[in-house]
Amino acid sequence: MGVINLTPDSFSDGGAFRGASEAVEHGKRLARAGALALDVGGESTRPGADPVSEEVEAERVIPVVRRLVREECALISVDTSKPGVALESLRAGAHLINDVRGLRDPEMVRVCSEAGVPVVIMHMQGEPRTMQQAPAYEDVVAEVHAFLREASRNARESGIPDTIVDPGIGFGKRVEDNLALLRAVGELATGRNKVLVGASRKGLIASLAGQTPPDQRDPGSLAVHLHAAASGAALVRAHDVSGHVQALRVWERLHDA
């Protein structure tokens, strides 16, 4: 899953695209590099980020979604927690909704159910503005997995055809919480659960490997995502699609029976 950030303040590539045309061209490059899905987002959810209005988010996202759908280059996912933005995105042809707030809003459940589209359900403790101030768990793996399994079951019972669960690396978690969740990907990826892991360029990489700017964290991101794939994750969400595709192809050949 390739990342297309349409925000001026995303932690890695905020403000990289001056208009919809640049964002669409970037999406086409990611698809040519091997991305199966493109995740389009119009609101930063980095730690400390302030929310934006539904109108602003929609103005950023919808024109890009509409044009990417016409290109038919990949599945189009929209990274939003606003039911109104999700509805407009689906009307524009989006195939998937990626909700970092884990379908906590019943209206989001209704929108996705009526549209008959799958949803990525992510776990986040707190809100982006405050989530990293004092995250705390008694048993992070048990708590996050229980939330995701229940949310996924409730979504399917509400008519959503399929779900992908995301443990939410970096979203209200300490370094040790993130590591525990990554080590438990295989435990989560059982039964009907398809797992997405998104650690690309996050602060976790800098904490583990040394403080570096976000755009220099691709090697560490790749290491985390290879581990996730080897553990059973169905998708990884990445900025550096070409590097990930190359590494995953080599890894797959090395492990061919």
PDB file of C-alpha atoms in Angstrom:
ATOM      1  CA  MET A   1       0.000   0.000   0.000  1.00  0.00           C
ATOM      2  CA  GLY A   2       1.616   3.221  -1.177  1.00  0.00           C
ATOM      3  CA  VAL A   3       1.199   6.469   0.762  1.00  0.00           C
ATOM      4  CA  ILE A   4      -0.135   9.686  -0.781  1.00  0.00           C
ATOM      5  CA  ASN A   5      -0.208  12.476   1.814  1.00  0.00           C
ATOM      6  CA  LEU A   6      -2.123  15.571   0.719  1.00  0.00           C
ATOM      7  CA  THR A   7      -1.466  17.521   3.920  1.00  0.00           C
ATOM      8  CA  PRO A   8       0.957  20.398   4.477  1.00  0.00           C
ATOM      9  CA  ASP A   9       2.041  19.028   7.871  1.00  0.00           C
ATOM     10  CA  SER A  10       2.494  15.253   7.596  1.00  0.00           C
ATOM     11  CA  PHE A  11       5.620  14.136   9.446  1.00  0.00           C
ATOM     12  CA  SER A  12       7.432  12.758   6.388  1.00  0.00           C
ATOM     13  CA  ASP A  13       6.266  14.329   3.152  1.00  0.00           C
ATOM     14  CA  GLY A  14       3.825  17.052   4.140  1.00  0.00           C
ATOM     15  CA  GLY A  15       3.440  19.674   1.445  1.00  0.00           C
ATOM     16  CA  ALA A  16       5.216  17.547  -1.159  1.00  0.00           C
ATOM     17  CA  PHE A  17       2.422  17.996  -3.712  1.00  0.00           C
ATOM     18  CA  ARG A  18       1.413  21.472  -4.834  1.00  0.00           C
ATOM     19  CA  GLY A  19      -1.746  20.262  -6.518  1.00  0.00           C
ATOM     20  CA  ALA A  20      -3.874  17.305  -7.510  1.00  0.00           C
ATOM     21  CA  SER A  21      -1.901  16.701 -10.708  1.00  0.00           C
ATOM     22  CA  GLU A  22       1.375  16.183  -8.822  1.00  0.00           C
ATOM     23  CA  ALA A  23      -0.325  13.850  -6.347  1.00  0.00           C
ATOM     24  CA  VAL A  24      -1.890  11.804  -9.150  1.00  0.00           C
ATOM     25  CA  GLU A  25       1.443  11.489 -10.956  1.00  0.00           C
ATOM     26  CA  HIS A  26       3.036  10.334  -7.707  1.00  0.00           C
ATOM     27  CA  GLY A  27       0.285   7.752  -7.291  1.00  0.00           C
ATOM     28  CA  LYS A  28       0.862   6.470 -10.826  1.00  0.00           C
ATOM     29  CA  ARG A  29       4.582   6.126 -10.082  1.00  0.00           C
ATOM     30  CA  LEU A  30       3.820   4.143  -6.927  1.00  0.00           C
ATOM     31  CA  ALA A  31       1.496   1.871  -8.882  1.00  0.00           C
ATOM     32  CA  ARG A  32       4.110   1.302 -11.597  1.00  0.00           C
ATOM     33  CA  ALA A  33       6.572   0.433  -8.828  1.00  0.00           C
ATOM     34  CA  GLY A  34       4.233  -2.325  -7.659  1.00  0.00           C
ATOM     35  CA  ALA A  35       1.772  -0.839  -5.163  1.00  0.00           C
ATOM     36  CA  LEU A  36      -1.454  -2.847  -5.072  1.00  0.00           C
ATOM     37  CA  ALA A  37      -3.294  -0.011  -3.299  1.00  0.00           C
ATOM     38  CA  LEU A  38      -2.801   3.732  -2.894  1.00  0.00           C
ATOM     39  CA  ASP A  39      -3.771   5.279   0.445  1.00  0.00           C
ATOM     40  CA  VAL A  40      -4.866   8.904  -0.009  1.00  0.00           C
ATOM     41  CA  GLY A  41      -5.009  11.072   3.109  1.00  0.00           C
ATOM     42  CA  GLY A  42      -6.012  14.690   3.666  1.00  0.00           C
ATOM     43  CA  GLU A  43      -5.541  15.075   7.433  1.00  0.00           C
ATOM     44  CA  SER A  44      -2.283  14.588   9.302  1.00  0.00           C
ATOM     45  CA  THR A  45      -2.459  12.092  12.164  1.00  0.00           C
ATOM     46  CA  ARG A  46       1.140  12.552  13.314  1.00  0.00           C
ATOM     47  CA  PRO A  47       1.607  12.970  17.090  1.00  0.00           C
ATOM     48  CA  GLY A  48       0.512  16.471  18.094  1.00  0.00           C
ATOM     49  CA  ALA A  49      -1.395  17.162  14.893  1.00  0.00           C
ATOM     50  CA  ASP A  50      -4.463  19.394  15.013  1.00  0.00           C
ATOM     51  CA  PRO A  51      -7.656  18.219  13.296  1.00  0.00           C
ATOM     52  CA  VAL A  52      -8.944  19.797  10.103  1.00  0.00           C
ATOM     53  CA  SER A  53     -12.520  20.378   9.037  1.00  0.00           C
ATOM     54  CA  GLU A  54     -14.445  17.937   6.882  1.00  0.00           C
ATOM     55  CA  GLU A  55     -14.618  20.554   4.132  1.00  0.00           C
ATOM     56  CA  VAL A  56     -10.850  21.081   4.032  1.00  0.00           C
ATOM     57  CA  GLU A  57     -10.121  17.368   4.070  1.00  0.00           C
ATOM     58  CA  ALA A  58     -12.616  16.693   1.284  1.00  0.00           C
ATOM     59  CA  GLU A  59     -11.206  19.523  -0.850  1.00  0.00           C
ATOM     60  CA  ARG A  60      -7.781  17.922  -0.609  1.00  0.00           C
ATOM     61  CA  VAL A  61      -8.815  14.317  -1.160  1.00  0.00           C
ATOM     62  CA  ILE A  62     -11.762  14.061  -3.560  1.00  0.00           C
ATOM     63  CA  PRO A  63     -10.162  15.512  -6.726  1.00  0.00           C
ATOM     64  CA  VAL A  64      -7.179  13.178  -6.343  1.00  0.00           C
ATOM     65  CA  VAL A  65      -9.366  10.135  -5.672  1.00  0.00           C
ATOM     66  CA  ARG A  66     -11.550  10.876  -8.689  1.00  0.00           C
ATOM     67  CA  ARG A  67      -8.559  11.166 -11.028  1.00  0.00           C
ATOM     68  CA  LEU A  68      -6.748   8.108  -9.635  1.00  0.00           C
ATOM     69  CA  VAL A  69      -9.903   6.028 -10.058  1.00  0.00           C
ATOM     70  CA  ARG A  70     -10.050   7.061 -13.713  1.00  0.00           C
ATOM     71  CA  GLU A  71      -6.440   5.935 -14.148  1.00  0.00           C
ATOM     72  CA  GLU A  72      -7.371   2.394 -12.983  1.00  0.00           C
ATOM     73  CA  CYS A  73      -3.792   1.931 -11.802  1.00  0.00           C
ATOM     74  CA  ALA A  74      -4.444   0.454  -8.340  1.00  0.00           C
ATOM     75  CA  LEU A  75      -7.047   0.035  -5.646  1.00  0.00           C
ATOM     76  CA  ILE A  76      -7.773   3.405  -4.068  1.00  0.00           C
ATOM     77  CA  SER A  77      -7.938   3.611  -0.285  1.00  0.00           C
ATOM     78  CA  VAL A  78      -8.898   6.778   1.594  1.00  0.00           C
ATOM     79  CA  ASP A  79      -7.332   7.438   4.976  1.00  0.00           C
ATOM     80  CA  THR A  80     -10.110   9.213   6.867  1.00  0.00           C
ATOM     81  CA  SER A  81     -12.141   9.009  10.053  1.00  0.00           C
ATOM     82  CA  LYS A  82     -14.841  11.390   8.860  1.00  0.00           C
ATOM     83  CA  PRO A  83     -18.000   9.680   7.540  1.00  0.00           C
ATOM     84  CA  GLY A  84     -18.722  12.594   5.221  1.00  0.00           C
ATOM     85  CA  VAL A  85     -15.291  12.397   3.602  1.00  0.00           C
ATOM     86  CA  ALA A  86     -15.626   8.620   3.338  1.00  0.00           C
ATOM     87  CA  LEU A  87     -19.021   8.950   1.650  1.00  0.00           C
ATOM     88  CA  GLU A  88     -17.777  11.494  -0.898  1.00  0.00           C
ATOM     89  CA  SER A  89     -14.681   9.384  -1.552  1.00  0.00           C
ATOM     90  CA  LEU A  90     -16.758   6.283  -2.184  1.00  0.00           C
ATOM     91  CA  ARG A  91     -19.047   8.221  -4.523  1.00  0.00           C
ATOM     92  CA  ALA A  92     -15.871   9.292  -6.360  1.00  0.00           C
ATOM     93  CA  GLY A  93     -14.967   5.626  -6.803  1.00  0.00           C
ATOM     94  CA  ALA A  94     -12.699   4.743  -3.863  1.00  0.00           C
ATOM     95  CA  HIS A  95     -12.508   1.030  -3.110  1.00  0.00           C
ATOM     96  CA  LEU A  96     -11.482   0.974   0.554  1.00  0.00           C
ATOM     97  CA  ILE A  97     -11.680   3.135   3.693  1.00  0.00           C
ATOM     98  CA  ASN A  98      -8.749   3.249   6.124  1.00  0.00           C
ATOM     99  CA  ASP A  99     -10.047   4.458   9.502  1.00  0.00           C
ATOM    100  CA  VAL A 100      -7.309   5.190  12.046  1.00  0.00           C
ATOM    101  CA  ARG A 101      -9.976   5.635  14.727  1.00  0.00           C
ATOM    102  CA  GLY A 102     -11.059   2.028  14.369  1.00  0.00           C
ATOM    103  CA  LEU A 103     -14.701   2.435  13.273  1.00  0.00           C
ATOM    104  CA  ARG A 104     -15.646   3.963  16.607  1.00  0.00           C
ATOM    105  CA  ASP A 105     -18.131   6.265  14.841  1.00  0.00           C
ATOM    106  CA  PRO A 106     -21.401   4.380  14.086  1.00  0.00           C
ATOM    107  CA  GLU A 107     -21.982   6.672  11.123  1.00  0.00           C
ATOM    108  CA  MET A 108     -18.732   5.473   9.538  1.00  0.00           C
ATOM    109  CA  VAL A 109     -19.929   1.890   9.977  1.00  0.00           C
ATOM    110  CA  ARG A 110     -23.230   2.772   8.285  1.00  0.00           C
ATOM    111  CA  VAL A 111     -21.531   4.548   5.349  1.00  0.00           C
ATOM    112  CA  CYS A 112     -19.156   1.656   4.651  1.00  0.00           C
ATOM    113  CA  SER A 113     -21.834  -0.984   5.164  1.00  0.00           C
ATOM    114  CA  GLU A 114     -24.278   0.654   2.766  1.00  0.00           C
ATOM    115  CA  ALA A 115     -21.510   1.107   0.185  1.00  0.00           C
ATOM    116  CA  GLY A 116     -20.432  -2.509   0.595  1.00  0.00           C
ATOM    117  CA  VAL A 117     -16.719  -1.702   0.862  1.00  0.00           C
ATOM    118  CA  PRO A 118     -14.015  -3.233   3.058  1.00  0.00           C
ATOM    119  CA  VAL A 119     -12.434  -1.204   5.844  1.00  0.00           C
ATOM    120  CA  VAL A 120      -9.039  -1.041   7.505  1.00  0.00           C
ATOM    121  CA  ILE A 121      -9.630  -0.881  11.262  1.00  0.00           C
ATOM    122  CA  MET A 122      -6.692   0.602  13.162  1.00  0.00           C
ATOM    123  CA  HIS A 123      -6.104   0.777  16.901  1.00  0.00           C
ATOM    124  CA  MET A 124      -5.219   4.140  18.417  1.00  0.00           C
ATOM    125  CA  GLN A 125      -5.117   5.069  22.084  1.00  0.00           C
ATOM    126  CA  GLY A 126      -6.328   8.651  22.460  1.00  0.00           C
ATOM    127  CA  GLU A 127      -6.264  11.282  19.707  1.00  0.00           C
ATOM    128  CA  PRO A 128      -3.388  12.371  17.448  1.00  0.00           C
ATOM    129  CA  ARG A 129      -2.945  15.648  19.305  1.00  0.00           C
ATOM    130  CA  THR A 130      -2.336  13.921  22.655  1.00  0.00           C
ATOM    131  CA  MET A 131      -1.775  10.220  21.944  1.00  0.00           C
ATOM    132  CA  GLN A 132       1.959  10.185  22.673  1.00  0.00           C
ATOM    133  CA  GLN A 133       1.840  12.191  25.909  1.00  0.00           C
ATOM    134  CA  ALA A 134       1.360   9.262  28.290  1.00  0.00           C
ATOM    135  CA  PRO A 135       0.284   6.025  26.572  1.00  0.00           C
ATOM    136  CA  ALA A 136      -0.212   3.157  29.018  1.00  0.00           C
ATOM    137  CA  TYR A 137      -1.304  -0.479  28.858  1.00  0.00           C
ATOM    138  CA  GLU A 138      -1.436  -3.393  31.265  1.00  0.00           C
ATOM    139  CA  ASP A 139      -0.973  -5.870  28.385  1.00  0.00           C
ATOM    140  CA  VAL A 140      -0.653  -4.070  25.068  1.00  0.00           C
ATOM    141  CA  VAL A 141      -0.925  -7.168  22.881  1.00  0.00           C
ATOM    142  CA  ALA A 142      -3.997  -8.519  24.633  1.00  0.00           C
ATOM    143  CA  GLU A 143      -5.733  -5.134  24.708  1.00  0.00           C
ATOM    144  CA  VAL A 144      -5.013  -4.143  21.111  1.00  0.00           C
ATOM    145  CA  HIS A 145      -5.860  -7.567  19.700  1.00  0.00           C
ATOM    146  CA  ALA A 146      -9.109  -7.723  21.676  1.00  0.00           C
ATOM    147  CA  PHE A 147     -10.151  -4.293  20.384  1.00  0.00           C
ATOM    148  CA  LEU A 148      -9.351  -5.190  16.777  1.00  0.00           C
ATOM    149  CA  ARG A 149     -11.076  -8.559  16.864  1.00  0.00           C
ATOM    150  CA  GLU A 150     -14.222  -7.111  18.417  1.00  0.00           C
ATOM    151  CA  ALA A 151     -14.301  -4.152  16.041  1.00  0.00           C
ATOM    152  CA  SER A 152     -13.807  -6.460  13.079  1.00  0.00           C
ATOM    153  CA  ARG A 153     -16.565  -8.825  14.209  1.00  0.00           C
ATOM    154  CA  ASN A 154     -18.969  -5.934  14.835  1.00  0.00           C
ATOM    155  CA  ALA A 155     -18.180  -4.473  11.411  1.00  0.00           C
ATOM    156  CA  ARG A 156     -18.974  -7.712   9.607  1.00  0.00           C
ATOM    157  CA  GLU A 157     -22.148  -8.176  11.633  1.00  0.00           C
ATOM    158  CA  SER A 158     -23.147  -4.641  10.571  1.00  0.00           C
ATOM    159  CA  GLY A 159     -22.830  -5.530   6.906  1.00  0.00           C
ATOM    160  CA  ILE A 160     -19.276  -4.481   6.064  1.00  0.00           C
ATOM    161  CA  PRO A 161     -18.105  -7.226   3.692  1.00  0.00           C
ATOM    162  CA  ASP A 162     -14.507  -7.521   4.868  1.00  0.00           C
ATOM    163  CA  THR A 163     -12.010  -5.979   7.249  1.00  0.00           C
ATOM    164  CA  ILE A 164      -8.255  -5.555   7.573  1.00  0.00           C
ATOM    165  CA  VAL A 165      -6.865  -4.925  11.058  1.00  0.00           C
ATOM    166  CA  ASP A 166      -3.938  -2.649  11.859  1.00  0.00           C
ATOM    167  CA  PRO A 167      -2.282  -2.638  15.305  1.00  0.00           C
ATOM    168  CA  GLY A 168      -1.508   1.074  14.913  1.00  0.00           C
ATOM    169  CA  ILE A 169       2.258   1.276  15.264  1.00  0.00           C
ATOM    170  CA  GLY A 170       3.113   4.675  16.752  1.00  0.00           C
ATOM    171  CA  PHE A 171      -0.474   5.613  17.559  1.00  0.00           C
ATOM    172  CA  GLY A 172      -0.565   5.981  21.327  1.00  0.00           C
ATOM    173  CA  LYS A 173       2.234   3.476  21.946  1.00  0.00           C
ATOM    174  CA  ARG A 174       5.641   3.517  23.586  1.00  0.00           C
ATOM    175  CA  VAL A 175       8.636   1.915  21.887  1.00  0.00           C
ATOM    176  CA  GLU A 176       8.217  -1.255  23.943  1.00  0.00           C
ATOM    177  CA  ASP A 177       4.504  -1.380  23.027  1.00  0.00           C
ATOM    178  CA  ASN A 178       5.304  -1.128  19.325  1.00  0.00           C
ATOM    179  CA  LEU A 179       7.907  -3.880  19.568  1.00  0.00           C
ATOM    180  CA  ALA A 180       5.530  -6.177  21.438  1.00  0.00           C
ATOM    181  CA  LEU A 181       2.833  -5.663  18.796  1.00  0.00           C
ATOM    182  CA  LEU A 182       5.252  -6.280  15.941  1.00  0.00           C
ATOM    183  CA  ARG A 183       6.454  -9.482  17.562  1.00  0.00           C
ATOM    184  CA  ALA A 184       2.809 -10.579  17.863  1.00  0.00           C
ATOM    185  CA  VAL A 185       1.753  -9.973  14.244  1.00  0.00           C
ATOM    186  CA  GLY A 186       1.565 -13.720  13.659  1.00  0.00           C
ATOM    187  CA  GLU A 187      -0.780 -14.109  16.613  1.00  0.00           C
ATOM    188  CA  LEU A 188      -3.098 -11.428  15.203  1.00  0.00           C
ATOM    189  CA  ALA A 189      -2.982 -12.792  11.641  1.00  0.00           C
ATOM    190  CA  THR A 190      -5.070 -15.859  12.418  1.00  0.00           C
ATOM    191  CA  GLY A 191      -8.541 -16.952  11.379  1.00  0.00           C
ATOM    192  CA  ARG A 192     -10.339 -14.302   9.340  1.00  0.00           C
ATOM    193  CA  ASN A 193      -7.960 -11.528  10.340  1.00  0.00           C
ATOM    194  CA  LYS A 194      -5.980  -9.922   7.539  1.00  0.00           C
ATOM    195  CA  VAL A 195      -3.329  -7.633   8.996  1.00  0.00           C
ATOM    196  CA  LEU A 196      -1.869  -4.362   7.744  1.00  0.00           C
ATOM    197  CA  VAL A 197       1.313  -2.966   9.301  1.00  0.00           C
ATOM    198  CA  GLY A 198       2.357   0.630   8.733  1.00  0.00           C
ATOM    199  CA  ALA A 199       5.662   1.629  10.332  1.00  0.00           C
ATOM    200  CA  SER A 200       7.043   3.552   7.378  1.00  0.00           C
ATOM    201  CA  ARG A 201       9.411   6.353   8.447  1.00  0.00           C
ATOM    202  CA  LYS A 202       7.833   6.570  11.904  1.00  0.00           C
ATOM    203  CA  GLY A 203       9.563   7.690  15.073  1.00  0.00           C
ATOM    204  CA  LEU A 204       9.935   4.063  16.129  1.00  0.00           C
ATOM    205  CA  ILE A 205      12.580   3.619  13.427  1.00  0.00           C
ATOM    206  CA  ALA A 206      14.583   6.560  14.748  1.00  0.00           C
ATOM    207  CA  SER A 207      14.226   5.310  18.326  1.00  0.00           C
ATOM    208  CA  LEU A 208      15.613   1.898  17.368  1.00  0.00           C
ATOM    209  CA  ALA A 209      18.304   2.863  14.875  1.00  0.00           C
ATOM    210  CA  GLY A 210      19.376   6.378  15.813  1.00  0.00           C
ATOM    211  CA  GLN A 211      17.751   9.746  15.311  1.00  0.00           C
ATOM    212  CA  THR A 212      17.481  10.454  11.603  1.00  0.00           C
ATOM    213  CA  PRO A 213      15.100  12.620   9.535  1.00  0.00           C
ATOM    214  CA  PRO A 214      11.963  10.798   8.345  1.00  0.00           C
ATOM    215  CA  ASP A 215      13.115  10.643   4.724  1.00  0.00           C
ATOM    216  CA  GLN A 216      16.212   8.697   5.820  1.00  0.00           C
ATOM    217  CA  ARG A 217      14.289   5.948   7.644  1.00  0.00           C
ATOM    218  CA  ASP A 218      13.414   3.710   4.698  1.00  0.00           C
ATOM    219  CA  PRO A 219      15.985   0.961   5.488  1.00  0.00           C
ATOM    220  CA  GLY A 220      14.632   0.587   9.029  1.00  0.00           C
ATOM    221  CA  SER A 221      11.064   0.727   7.753  1.00  0.00           C
ATOM    222  CA  LEU A 222      11.886  -2.058   5.339  1.00  0.00           C
ATOM    223  CA  ALA A 223      13.321  -4.208   8.125  1.00  0.00           C
ATOM    224  CA  VAL A 224      10.119  -3.853  10.154  1.00  0.00           C
ATOM    225  CA  HIS A 225       7.899  -4.575   7.174  1.00  0.00           C
ATOM    226  CA  LEU A 226       9.857  -7.647   6.109  1.00  0.00           C
ATOM    227  CA  HIS A 227       9.394  -8.968   9.632  1.00  0.00           C
ATOM    228  CA  ALA A 228       5.671  -8.207   9.422  1.00  0.00           C
ATOM    229  CA  ALA A 229       5.319  -9.943   6.057  1.00  0.00           C
ATOM    230  CA  ALA A 230       7.243 -12.967   7.302  1.00  0.00           C
ATOM    231  CA  SER A 231       4.895 -13.095  10.295  1.00  0.00           C
ATOM    232  CA  GLY A 232       1.769 -13.168   8.138  1.00  0.00           C
ATOM    233  CA  ALA A 233       0.819  -9.535   7.457  1.00  0.00           C
ATOM    234  CA  ALA A 234      -1.211  -9.226   4.254  1.00  0.00           C
ATOM    235  CA  LEU A 235      -0.269  -5.602   3.558  1.00  0.00           C
ATOM    236  CA  VAL A 236       2.429  -3.125   4.492  1.00  0.00           C
ATOM    237  CA  ARG A 237       1.881   0.614   4.101  1.00  0.00           C
ATOM    238  CA  ALA A 238       5.005   2.293   2.769  1.00  0.00           C
ATOM    239  CA  HIS A 239       6.392   5.492   1.300  1.00  0.00           C
ATOM    240  CA  ASP A 240       9.217   3.696  -0.556  1.00  0.00           C
ATOM    241  CA  VAL A 241       7.190   1.274  -2.669  1.00  0.00           C
ATOM    242  CA  SER A 242       9.922   0.310  -5.120  1.00  0.00           C
ATOM    243  CA  GLY A 243      12.357  -0.617  -2.336  1.00  0.00           C
ATOM    244  CA  HIS A 244       9.714  -2.677  -0.570  1.00  0.00           C
ATOM    245  CA  VAL A 245       8.637  -4.521  -3.705  1.00  0.00           C
ATOM    246  CA  GLN A 246      12.235  -5.414  -4.539  1.00  0.00           C
ATOM    247  CA  ALA A 247      12.984  -6.637  -1.021  1.00  0.00           C
ATOM    248  CA  LEU A 248       9.762  -8.648  -0.762  1.00  0.00           C
ATOM    249  CA  ARG A 249      10.382 -10.322  -4.110  1.00  0.00           C
ATOM    250  CA  VAL A 250      13.905 -11.334  -3.086  1.00  0.00           C
ATOM    251  CA  TRP A 251      12.713 -12.515   0.315  1.00  0.00           C
ATOM    252  CA  GLU A 252       9.977 -14.583  -1.327  1.00  0.00           C
ATOM    253  CA  ARG A 253      12.421 -16.287  -3.679  1.00  0.00           C
ATOM    254  CA  LEU A 254      14.803 -17.034  -0.821  1.00  0.00           C
ATOM    255  CA  HIS A 255      11.985 -18.826   0.992  1.00  0.00           C
ATOM    256  CA  ASP A 256      10.545 -20.711  -1.976  1.00  0.00           C
ATOM    257  CA  ALA A 257      10.149 -24.391  -1.140  1.00  0.00           C
TER     258      ALA A 257
END
